[in-house]
PDB file of C-alpha atoms and ligand atoms in Angstrom:
ATOM      1  CA  MET A 229      57.456  48.949   3.043  1.00 35.00           C
ATOM      2  CA  ALA A 230      55.190  46.822   5.347  1.00 37.00           C
ATOM      3  CA  ILE A 231      57.049  43.496   5.558  1.00 38.00           C
ATOM      4  CA  ILE A 232      54.577  41.819   7.650  1.00 38.00           C
ATOM      5  CA  SER A 233      50.757  42.323   7.603  1.00 38.00           C
ATOM      6  CA  ARG A 234      49.247  43.230  10.801  1.00 39.00           C
ATOM      7  CA  GLY A 235      46.038  42.261  12.458  1.00 41.00           C
ATOM      8  CA  PHE A 236      43.368  39.783  11.582  1.00 42.00           C
ATOM      9  CA  GLY A 237      40.382  42.027  12.066  1.00 43.00           C
ATOM     10  CA  GLY A 238      40.383  41.561  15.722  1.00 45.00           C
ATOM     11  CA  ARG A 239      39.282  44.446  18.011  1.00 45.00           C
ATOM     12  CA  ARG A 240      41.145  45.776  20.941  1.00 46.00           C
ATOM     13  CA  ARG A 241      39.051  45.147  24.012  1.00 45.00           C
ATOM     14  CA  GLU A 242      40.924  46.201  27.023  1.00 49.00           C
ATOM     15  CA  SER A 243      38.253  45.007  29.372  1.00 57.00           C
ATOM     16  CA  VAL A 244      38.396  41.454  28.450  1.00 74.00           C
ATOM     17  CA  PRO A 245      39.892  39.337  31.238  1.00 79.00           C
ATOM     18  CA  GLY A 246      42.468  36.814  30.226  1.00 83.00           C
ATOM     19  CA  LEU A 247      43.924  38.897  27.414  1.00 92.00           C
ATOM     20  CA  PRO A 248      47.711  39.641  27.825  1.00 93.00           C
ATOM     21  CA  PRO A 249      49.055  43.108  27.162  1.00 93.00           C
ATOM     22  CA  GLY A 250      49.016  44.240  23.486  1.00 92.00           C
ATOM     23  CA  GLN A 251      46.641  41.360  22.280  1.00 93.00           C
ATOM     24  CA  TYR A 252      43.494  41.637  20.255  1.00 88.00           C
ATOM     25  CA  LEU A 253      40.686  39.058  20.290  1.00 91.00           C
ATOM     26  CA  THR A 254      39.976  36.914  17.234  1.00 87.00           C
ATOM     27  CA  HIS A 255      37.107  34.495  16.637  1.00 82.00           C
ATOM     28  CA  ASP A 256      38.951  33.053  13.590  1.00 79.00           C
ATOM     29  CA  PHE A 257      41.925  30.736  13.743  1.00 75.00           C
ATOM     30  CA  PRO A 258      44.519  32.460  11.699  1.00 73.00           C
ATOM     31  CA  VAL A 259      47.121  30.199  10.032  1.00 70.00           C
ATOM     32  CA  LEU A 260      50.717  30.935  10.570  1.00 66.00           C
ATOM     33  CA  SER A 261      52.779  29.395   7.964  1.00 72.00           C
ATOM     34  CA  ALA A 262      56.651  29.416   7.205  1.00 82.00           C
ATOM     35  CA  GLY A 263      56.545  26.795   4.479  1.00 86.00           C
ATOM     36  CA  PRO A 264      54.599  24.162   2.755  1.00 87.00           C
ATOM     37  CA  THR A 265      52.084  22.228   4.868  1.00 91.00           C
ATOM     38  CA  PRO A 266      53.355  18.753   5.338  1.00 93.00           C
ATOM     39  CA  ARG A 267      50.867  16.003   4.651  1.00 94.00           C
ATOM     40  CA  ILE A 268      51.724  12.997   6.924  1.00 95.00           C
ATOM     41  CA  PRO A 269      49.952   9.672   6.334  1.00 96.00           C
ATOM     42  CA  LEU A 270      49.104   8.261   9.713  1.00 97.00           C
ATOM     43  CA  ASP A 271      50.932   4.884   8.960  1.00 97.00           C
ATOM     44  CA  ARG A 272      54.110   6.981   8.629  1.00 97.00           C
ATOM     45  CA  TRP A 273      53.607   9.180  11.633  1.00 98.00           C
ATOM     46  CA  ARG A 274      55.979   8.731  14.635  1.00 98.00           C
ATOM     47  CA  PHE A 275      56.595  10.650  17.709  1.00 98.00           C
ATOM     48  CA  THR A 276      60.061  10.333  19.424  1.00 98.00           C
ATOM     49  CA  ILE A 277      61.446  11.629  22.629  1.00 98.00           C
ATOM     50  CA  GLN A 278      65.277  11.570  22.710  1.00 98.00           C
ATOM     51  CA  THR A 279      66.959  12.143  25.951  1.00 98.00           C
ATOM     52  CA  GLU A 280      70.349  13.949  26.448  1.00 98.00           C
ATOM     53  CA  THR A 281      72.140  10.567  26.617  1.00 97.00           C
ATOM     54  CA  GLY A 282      70.733   9.567  23.274  1.00 97.00           C
ATOM     55  CA  GLU A 283      68.081   7.075  24.466  1.00 97.00           C
ATOM     56  CA  SER A 284      64.906   7.111  22.307  1.00 97.00           C
ATOM     57  CA  THR A 285      61.159   6.382  23.277  1.00 97.00           C
ATOM     58  CA  SER A 286      58.803   6.439  20.388  1.00 97.00           C
ATOM     59  CA  TRP A 287      55.211   5.848  19.489  1.00 98.00           C
ATOM     60  CA  ASN A 288      53.390   5.135  16.256  1.00 98.00           C
ATOM     61  CA  TRP A 289      50.009   6.599  15.745  1.00 98.00           C
ATOM     62  CA  ASP A 290      48.095   3.594  17.041  1.00 98.00           C
ATOM     63  CA  GLU A 291      50.335   3.438  20.110  1.00 98.00           C
ATOM     64  CA  PHE A 292      50.077   7.210  20.545  1.00 98.00           C
ATOM     65  CA  THR A 293      46.218   7.449  20.254  1.00 98.00           C
ATOM     66  CA  ALA A 294      45.910   4.452  22.698  1.00 98.00           C
ATOM     67  CA  LEU A 295      47.596   6.542  25.487  1.00 98.00           C
ATOM     68  CA  PRO A 296      45.382   8.178  28.054  1.00 98.00           C
ATOM     69  CA  ALA A 297      44.131  11.469  26.546  1.00 98.00           C
ATOM     70  CA  GLU A 298      42.738  14.566  28.067  1.00 97.00           C
ATOM     71  CA  ASP A 299      40.084  17.143  26.803  1.00 98.00           C
ATOM     72  CA  TYR A 300      41.155  20.557  27.782  1.00 97.00           C
ATOM     73  CA  THR A 301      40.097  24.253  27.224  1.00 97.00           C
ATOM     74  CA  VAL A 302      42.699  26.784  27.197  1.00 97.00           C
ATOM     75  CA  ASP A 303      43.336  30.466  25.850  1.00 96.00           C
ATOM     76  CA  ILE A 304      46.057  30.864  23.116  1.00 96.00           C
ATOM     77  CA  HIS A 305      48.072  34.013  22.327  1.00 95.00           C
ATOM     78  CA  CYS A 306      49.955  34.495  19.022  1.00 93.00           C
ATOM     79  CA  VAL A 307      52.893  36.806  19.022  1.00 91.00           C
ATOM     80  CA  THR A 308      51.366  38.553  16.011  1.00 89.00           C
ATOM     81  CA  LYS A 309      48.867  39.865  18.565  1.00 91.00           C
ATOM     82  CA  TRP A 310      45.725  37.747  18.091  1.00 91.00           C
ATOM     83  CA  SER A 311      44.394  35.923  21.017  1.00 94.00           C
ATOM     84  CA  LYS A 312      41.627  33.210  21.083  1.00 94.00           C
ATOM     85  CA  LEU A 313      39.950  32.357  24.387  1.00 94.00           C
ATOM     86  CA  GLY A 314      38.407  29.160  25.331  1.00 95.00           C
ATOM     87  CA  THR A 315      39.810  26.800  22.693  1.00 96.00           C
ATOM     88  CA  THR A 316      38.980  23.033  23.196  1.00 97.00           C
ATOM     89  CA  TRP A 317      41.579  20.258  22.380  1.00 98.00           C
ATOM     90  CA  ARG A 318      42.091  16.559  22.965  1.00 98.00           C
ATOM     91  CA  GLY A 319      45.583  15.343  23.504  1.00 98.00           C
ATOM     92  CA  VAL A 320      48.228  13.466  25.394  1.00 98.00           C
ATOM     93  CA  SER A 321      49.749  15.314  28.233  1.00 98.00           C
ATOM     94  CA  LEU A 322      53.679  15.569  28.339  1.00 98.00           C
ATOM     95  CA  ASP A 323      53.544  14.306  31.779  1.00 98.00           C
ATOM     96  CA  THR A 324      52.107  10.996  30.400  1.00 98.00           C
ATOM     97  CA  LEU A 325      54.739  10.941  27.564  1.00 98.00           C
ATOM     98  CA  MET A 326      57.595  11.663  30.009  1.00 98.00           C
ATOM     99  CA  GLU A 327      56.495   9.170  32.656  1.00 96.00           C
ATOM    100  CA  ASN A 328      58.975   6.458  31.692  1.00 93.00           C
ATOM    101  CA  VAL A 329      61.720   8.787  30.152  1.00 97.00           C
ATOM    102  CA  GLU A 330      64.805   9.067  32.341  1.00 96.00           C
ATOM    103  CA  SER A 331      66.248  12.544  32.007  1.00 97.00           C
ATOM    104  CA  ALA A 332      67.673  15.405  34.015  1.00 97.00           C
ATOM    105  CA  ALA A 333      67.697  17.887  30.999  1.00 98.00           C
ATOM    106  CA  ASP A 334      66.571  21.419  31.677  1.00 98.00           C
ATOM    107  CA  TYR A 335      65.820  22.248  28.026  1.00 98.00           C
ATOM    108  CA  THR A 336      64.084  20.834  25.047  1.00 98.00           C
ATOM    109  CA  MET A 337      64.033  21.346  21.342  1.00 98.00           C
ATOM    110  CA  VAL A 338      60.572  20.509  19.663  1.00 98.00           C
ATOM    111  CA  HIS A 339      60.950  18.994  16.122  1.00 98.00           C
ATOM    112  CA  SER A 340      58.317  18.868  13.464  1.00 97.00           C
ATOM    113  CA  PHE A 341      57.723  17.311  10.031  1.00 96.00           C
ATOM    114  CA  GLY A 342      58.998  19.780   7.528  1.00 93.00           C
ATOM    115  CA  GLY A 343      61.951  20.922   9.564  1.00 93.00           C
ATOM    116  CA  TYR A 344      60.351  23.378  11.997  1.00 94.00           C
ATOM    117  CA  THR A 345      61.903  23.541  15.536  1.00 97.00           C
ATOM    118  CA  THR A 346      61.231  25.551  18.648  1.00 98.00           C
ATOM    119  CA  ASN A 347      62.894  25.477  22.123  1.00 98.00           C
ATOM    120  CA  VAL A 348      60.921  25.078  25.296  1.00 98.00           C
ATOM    121  CA  PRO A 349      62.325  24.663  28.839  1.00 98.00           C
ATOM    122  CA  MET A 350      61.560  21.155  30.181  1.00 98.00           C
ATOM    123  CA  GLU A 351      59.630  22.576  33.256  1.00 98.00           C
ATOM    124  CA  ASP A 352      57.088  24.389  30.887  1.00 98.00           C
ATOM    125  CA  LEU A 353      56.208  21.082  29.312  1.00 98.00           C
ATOM    126  CA  LEU A 354      55.376  19.282  32.588  1.00 98.00           C
ATOM    127  CA  ASP A 355      52.768  19.608  35.484  1.00 98.00           C
ATOM    128  CA  GLY A 356      49.815  19.728  33.191  1.00 97.00           C
ATOM    129  CA  LYS A 357      51.107  22.753  31.116  1.00 98.00           C
ATOM    130  CA  ALA A 358      51.514  21.059  27.663  1.00 98.00           C
ATOM    131  CA  TRP A 359      49.923  18.424  25.405  1.00 98.00           C
ATOM    132  CA  ILE A 360      50.454  16.799  22.036  1.00 98.00           C
ATOM    133  CA  ALA A 361      46.990  17.530  20.690  1.00 98.00           C
ATOM    134  CA  TYR A 362      45.267  15.590  17.873  1.00 98.00           C
ATOM    135  CA  LYS A 363      41.738  17.018  18.108  1.00 98.00           C
ATOM    136  CA  PHE A 364      40.615  20.606  17.903  1.00 97.00           C
ATOM    137  CA  ASP A 365      36.984  21.555  18.606  1.00 96.00           C
ATOM    138  CA  GLY A 366      35.918  17.952  18.542  1.00 96.00           C
ATOM    139  CA  GLU A 367      37.460  17.294  15.016  1.00 97.00           C
ATOM    140  CA  ASP A 368      40.683  15.676  13.956  1.00 97.00           C
ATOM    141  CA  LEU A 369      43.225  18.425  13.717  1.00 97.00           C
ATOM    142  CA  ALA A 370      43.510  19.709  10.130  1.00 95.00           C
ATOM    143  CA  PRO A 371      46.907  19.791   8.489  1.00 94.00           C
ATOM    144  CA  GLU A 372      46.828  23.661   8.210  1.00 91.00           C
ATOM    145  CA  HIS A 373      46.384  23.682  12.005  1.00 93.00           C
ATOM    146  CA  GLY A 374      49.201  21.245  12.492  1.00 96.00           C
ATOM    147  CA  GLY A 375      47.631  17.831  12.153  1.00 96.00           C
ATOM    148  CA  PRO A 376      47.956  14.943  12.637  1.00 98.00           C
ATOM    149  CA  ALA A 377      49.305  16.274  15.978  1.00 98.00           C
ATOM    150  CA  ARG A 378      50.757  19.477  17.295  1.00 98.00           C
ATOM    151  CA  LEU A 379      52.359  20.724  20.587  1.00 98.00           C
ATOM    152  CA  VAL A 380      50.028  22.930  22.607  1.00 98.00           C
ATOM    153  CA  VAL A 381      51.761  24.825  25.297  1.00 98.00           C
ATOM    154  CA  PRO A 382      49.205  27.695  25.858  1.00 97.00           C
ATOM    155  CA  HIS A 383      51.122  29.744  28.527  1.00 98.00           C
ATOM    156  CA  LEU A 384      53.729  30.695  25.964  1.00 98.00           C
ATOM    157  CA  TYR A 385      53.263  32.528  22.679  1.00 97.00           C
ATOM    158  CA  PHE A 386      51.779  30.204  20.163  1.00 96.00           C
ATOM    159  CA  TRP A 387      54.839  29.902  17.764  1.00 96.00           C
ATOM    160  CA  LYS A 388      56.090  27.635  20.616  1.00 97.00           C
ATOM    161  CA  SER A 389      53.063  25.204  20.061  1.00 97.00           C
ATOM    162  CA  ALA A 390      54.836  23.554  17.028  1.00 97.00           C
ATOM    163  CA  LYS A 391      52.616  22.165  14.288  1.00 96.00           C
ATOM    164  CA  TRP A 392      53.117  18.732  12.770  1.00 97.00           C
ATOM    165  CA  VAL A 393      55.275  17.715  15.727  1.00 98.00           C
ATOM    166  CA  ASN A 394      57.297  14.562  15.511  1.00 98.00           C
ATOM    167  CA  GLY A 395      59.602  14.652  18.470  1.00 98.00           C
ATOM    168  CA  ILE A 396      61.310  16.256  21.398  1.00 98.00           C
ATOM    169  CA  GLN A 397      64.894  16.325  21.979  1.00 98.00           C
ATOM    170  CA  LEU A 398      65.950  16.734  25.618  1.00 98.00           C
ATOM    171  CA  MET A 399      69.039  18.997  26.120  1.00 98.00           C
ATOM    172  CA  ASN A 400      71.321  20.286  28.816  1.00 98.00           C
ATOM    173  CA  GLU A 401      71.811  23.621  27.311  1.00 98.00           C
ATOM    174  CA  ASP A 402      69.265  25.917  25.686  1.00 98.00           C
ATOM    175  CA  GLU A 403      69.461  26.464  21.933  1.00 98.00           C
ATOM    176  CA  PRO A 404      67.317  28.683  19.621  1.00 98.00           C
ATOM    177  CA  GLY A 405      64.782  26.965  17.382  1.00 97.00           C
ATOM    178  CA  PHE A 406      63.475  28.270  14.016  1.00 96.00           C
ATOM    179  CA  TRP A 407      61.962  31.740  14.914  1.00 96.00           C
ATOM    180  CA  GLU A 408      64.111  32.161  17.939  1.00 97.00           C
ATOM    181  CA  ALA A 409      67.201  32.105  15.726  1.00 95.00           C
ATOM    182  CA  ALA A 410      65.721  34.732  13.450  1.00 95.00           C
ATOM    183  CA  GLY A 411      65.087  37.287  16.139  1.00 96.00           C
ATOM    184  CA  TYR A 412      62.269  35.916  18.401  1.00 97.00           C
ATOM    185  CA  HIS A 413      62.386  35.669  22.123  1.00 97.00           C
ATOM    186  CA  MET A 414      64.023  32.472  23.556  1.00 98.00           C
ATOM    187  CA  TYR A 415      61.099  32.114  26.106  1.00 98.00           C
ATOM    188  CA  GLY A 416      58.009  33.966  24.849  1.00 98.00           C
ATOM    189  CA  ASP A 417      55.981  34.839  27.797  1.00 98.00           C
ATOM    190  CA  PRO A 418      52.821  36.716  26.523  1.00 97.00           C
ATOM    191  CA  TRP A 419      52.089  38.241  29.894  1.00 96.00           C
ATOM    192  CA  LEU A 420      55.583  39.933  29.779  1.00 97.00           C
ATOM    193  CA  GLU A 421      55.369  40.660  26.124  1.00 96.00           C
ATOM    194  CA  GLN A 422      58.420  38.711  25.383  1.00 97.00           C
ATOM    195  CA  ARG A 423      58.091  38.973  21.639  1.00 96.00           C
ATOM    196  CA  TYR A 424      61.647  39.634  20.353  1.00 96.00           C
ATOM    197  CA  GLN A 425      65.181  39.055  21.567  1.00 94.00           C
ATOM    198  CA  GLY A 426      65.954  41.652  24.202  1.00 90.00           C
ATOM    199  CA  ASP A 427      62.233  42.219  25.091  1.00 92.00           C
TER     200      ASP A 427
ATOM    201  CA  MET B 468     112.741  36.429   5.785  1.00 40.00           C
ATOM    202  CA  SER B 469     109.102  35.483   5.630  1.00 42.00           C
ATOM    203  CA  ASP B 470     107.019  34.357   2.688  1.00 46.00           C
ATOM    204  CA  PRO B 471     104.272  36.681   1.558  1.00 45.00           C
ATOM    205  CA  ASP B 472     101.479  34.616   3.148  1.00 47.00           C
ATOM    206  CA  ASP B 473     103.049  34.755   6.529  1.00 46.00           C
ATOM    207  CA  ARG B 474     102.279  38.420   7.247  1.00 43.00           C
ATOM    208  CA  ALA B 475     100.934  38.884  10.817  1.00 44.00           C
ATOM    209  CA  PRO B 476      97.419  40.288  10.676  1.00 43.00           C
ATOM    210  CA  VAL B 477      98.400  43.237  13.010  1.00 44.00           C
ATOM    211  CA  GLU B 478      96.311  45.680  10.973  1.00 46.00           C
ATOM    212  CA  ALA B 479      93.341  43.541  11.021  1.00 47.00           C
ATOM    213  CA  THR B 480      93.266  43.047  14.793  1.00 50.00           C
ATOM    214  CA  THR B 481      93.096  46.769  15.394  1.00 56.00           C
ATOM    215  CA  LEU B 482      89.860  47.026  13.508  1.00 66.00           C
ATOM    216  CA  ASP B 483      86.416  46.266  14.604  1.00 69.00           C
ATOM    217  CA  GLY B 484      82.995  45.874  13.085  1.00 66.00           C
ATOM    218  CA  ASN B 485      82.763  49.688  12.453  1.00 72.00           C
ATOM    219  CA  ALA B 486      85.342  49.376   9.825  1.00 71.00           C
ATOM    220  CA  MET B 487      82.986  47.531   7.627  1.00 69.00           C
ATOM    221  CA  ALA B 488      80.204  50.215   7.873  1.00 73.00           C
ATOM    222  CA  GLY B 489      81.046  51.756   4.484  1.00 74.00           C
ATOM    223  CA  ASP B 490      81.131  48.325   2.849  1.00 71.00           C
ATOM    224  CA  LEU B 491      77.796  47.316   4.421  1.00 71.00           C
ATOM    225  CA  ARG B 492      76.153  50.663   3.560  1.00 73.00           C
ATOM    226  CA  GLU B 493      77.123  50.286  -0.096  1.00 71.00           C
ATOM    227  CA  LEU B 494      75.809  46.584   0.148  1.00 69.00           C
ATOM    228  CA  PHE B 495      72.450  47.188   1.566  1.00 76.00           C
ATOM    229  CA  ALA B 496      71.861  50.312  -0.442  1.00 76.00           C
ATOM    230  CA  VAL B 497      71.492  48.088  -3.509  1.00 75.00           C
ATOM    231  CA  ASP B 498      68.460  46.075  -4.520  1.00 77.00           C
ATOM    232  CA  VAL B 499      69.225  42.807  -2.701  1.00 79.00           C
ATOM    233  CA  THR B 500      66.493  40.972  -4.664  1.00 79.00           C
ATOM    234  CA  ALA B 501      68.844  41.322  -7.685  1.00 80.00           C
ATOM    235  CA  ALA B 502      71.726  39.629  -5.700  1.00 87.00           C
ATOM    236  CA  ARG B 503      72.457  35.968  -6.189  1.00 92.00           C
ATOM    237  CA  TYR B 504      72.283  33.595  -3.302  1.00 93.00           C
ATOM    238  CA  LYS B 505      73.949  30.220  -2.795  1.00 95.00           C
ATOM    239  CA  CYS B 506      71.861  27.817  -0.649  1.00 96.00           C
ATOM    240  CA  ALA B 507      73.635  26.330   2.312  1.00 96.00           C
ATOM    241  CA  GLY B 508      71.545  23.151   1.933  1.00 95.00           C
ATOM    242  CA  CYS B 509      72.110  22.077  -1.653  1.00 96.00           C
ATOM    243  CA  GLY B 510      74.521  24.686  -3.183  1.00 96.00           C
ATOM    244  CA  HIS B 511      71.931  25.914  -5.624  1.00 96.00           C
ATOM    245  CA  ALA B 512      72.529  29.506  -6.837  1.00 95.00           C
ATOM    246  CA  ASP B 513      70.151  31.903  -8.356  1.00 92.00           C
ATOM    247  CA  ALA B 514      68.762  35.474  -7.964  1.00 90.00           C
ATOM    248  CA  VAL B 515      67.178  36.113  -4.536  1.00 88.00           C
ATOM    249  CA  ALA B 516      64.075  37.219  -6.439  1.00 86.00           C
ATOM    250  CA  THR B 517      63.566  33.532  -7.438  1.00 87.00           C
ATOM    251  CA  LEU B 518      63.452  32.290  -3.857  1.00 88.00           C
ATOM    252  CA  MET B 519      59.970  30.936  -2.703  1.00 88.00           C
ATOM    253  CA  LEU B 520      58.518  33.379  -0.269  1.00 86.00           C
ATOM    254  CA  TRP B 521      56.341  32.374   2.711  1.00 85.00           C
ATOM    255  CA  GLY B 522      54.622  35.390   4.242  1.00 79.00           C
ATOM    256  CA  ALA B 523      54.091  33.986   7.833  1.00 80.00           C
ATOM    257  CA  PRO B 524      52.845  36.886   9.957  1.00 83.00           C
ATOM    258  CA  THR B 525      55.825  36.200  12.250  1.00 88.00           C
ATOM    259  CA  GLY B 526      58.149  37.062   9.533  1.00 89.00           C
ATOM    260  CA  ARG B 527      59.085  36.314   5.886  1.00 86.00           C
ATOM    261  CA  VAL B 528      60.768  33.015   5.094  1.00 90.00           C
ATOM    262  CA  ALA B 529      62.511  32.563   1.734  1.00 90.00           C
ATOM    263  CA  ARG B 530      63.139  28.976   0.704  1.00 91.00           C
ATOM    264  CA  CYS B 531      65.357  27.476  -2.034  1.00 93.00           C
ATOM    265  CA  PRO B 532      63.292  26.436  -4.967  1.00 90.00           C
ATOM    266  CA  HIS B 533      65.605  23.517  -5.534  1.00 93.00           C
ATOM    267  CA  CYS B 534      65.614  21.830  -2.031  1.00 94.00           C
ATOM    268  CA  SER B 535      63.048  23.944  -0.095  1.00 91.00           C
ATOM    269  CA  ASP B 536      65.570  24.679   2.722  1.00 93.00           C
ATOM    270  CA  VAL B 537      65.199  28.146   4.283  1.00 93.00           C
ATOM    271  CA  VAL B 538      67.793  30.577   2.760  1.00 93.00           C
ATOM    272  CA  LEU B 539      66.705  33.858   4.259  1.00 90.00           C
ATOM    273  CA  ARG B 540      64.465  35.034   7.094  1.00 91.00           C
ATOM    274  CA  VAL B 541      63.357  38.584   7.811  1.00 89.00           C
ATOM    275  CA  VAL B 542      61.699  39.413  11.189  1.00 91.00           C
ATOM    276  CA  ARG B 543      60.342  42.871  11.632  1.00 88.00           C
ATOM    277  CA  ALA B 544      60.070  44.154  15.279  1.00 90.00           C
ATOM    278  CA  PRO B 545      58.563  47.710  15.778  1.00 88.00           C
ATOM    279  CA  ASP B 546      62.059  49.103  16.309  1.00 88.00           C
ATOM    280  CA  ARG B 547      64.368  46.615  14.547  1.00 88.00           C
ATOM    281  CA  VAL B 548      64.608  44.251  11.561  1.00 88.00           C
ATOM    282  CA  PHE B 549      66.384  40.785  11.900  1.00 91.00           C
ATOM    283  CA  LEU B 550      67.842  39.505   8.782  1.00 89.00           C
ATOM    284  CA  ASP B 551      68.818  35.797   9.343  1.00 91.00           C
ATOM    285  CA  LEU B 552      71.210  34.364   6.725  1.00 91.00           C
ATOM    286  CA  HIS B 553      71.752  30.812   8.279  1.00 89.00           C
ATOM    287  CA  GLY B 554      70.730  29.106   4.942  1.00 93.00           C
ATOM    288  CA  CYS B 555      72.912  31.204   2.737  1.00 92.00           C
ATOM    289  CA  VAL B 556      76.553  30.546   2.222  1.00 91.00           C
ATOM    290  CA  ARG B 557      77.095  33.622   0.095  1.00 92.00           C
ATOM    291  CA  LEU B 558      75.240  36.608  -1.445  1.00 89.00           C
ATOM    292  CA  GLU B 559      76.748  37.962  -4.699  1.00 91.00           C
ATOM    293  CA  VAL B 560      75.581  41.614  -5.094  1.00 86.00           C
ATOM    294  CA  PRO B 561      75.871  43.377  -8.498  1.00 84.00           C
ATOM    295  CA  LEU B 562      77.130  47.030  -8.088  1.00 80.00           C
ATOM    296  CA  ALA B 563      75.075  49.552  -9.999  1.00 71.00           C
ATOM    297  CA  ASP B 564      77.966  51.255 -11.908  1.00 66.00           C
ATOM    298  CA  SER B 565      79.953  48.223 -13.018  1.00 56.00           C
TER     299      SER B 565
HETATM  300 ZN1  LIG C1211      68.756  24.500  -1.695  1.00 71.05          ZN
END
């Protein structure tokens, strides 16, 4: 019995530069959903960073969207084998968000409305490698794609780019998030095909 | 003299997980969708077949219809299947010939 459906009609094109091993190109934006899509009114939206000592820094929607934002173009790679090249986003860099946060933690757990979690090492969120995005392709980020805001950490498989993000917890020890606890790789580097535990 | 509950578990410590193979083979040979789960989130119990299933391409996620917490997750790798039971405090599996 096929438990998961494969493929989104993408075609294998070995010659495309920028495509990690085992990936197919897609021009759609497939939706990956493990539960109901949360609908978060902007007046109830909050994003909180909590350090390993329990200190919290948080922003409401107006404060968050008043922060310096960046427009950026990146390739994204889903563990279910689709890749989409040259996607354009607008969001706040994690470097900006972490600017006034005191922490020596090496690991983070990213939390979302609806209960989703995923673990990402601290260094993979810094130095221009990750954003909390609120626009995709020039438009407000749609709820099915993670709006009002999602993490985008394009150098890791896309399940790490948590939709409906509402906070990041900084941790001294690594812990598995939602898919990592169910068999997916703790790190998820698409160039090393780190899909499942033990890969 | 020791009371009946004070027996040292000598026998048990000489066994490893292989000793459960027979039990597990019997368990997973049955139709698990006919089993009853008990949700770790709210304690709701019902047939596995009544769980709300989300078919994310990464894996199947079965949520409790009562509290929407995740009860079971099945992730299929090319060479392995992961069954995650974090959200399930108990599975009650009916046996075919009983
Ligand atoms: Zn429940």
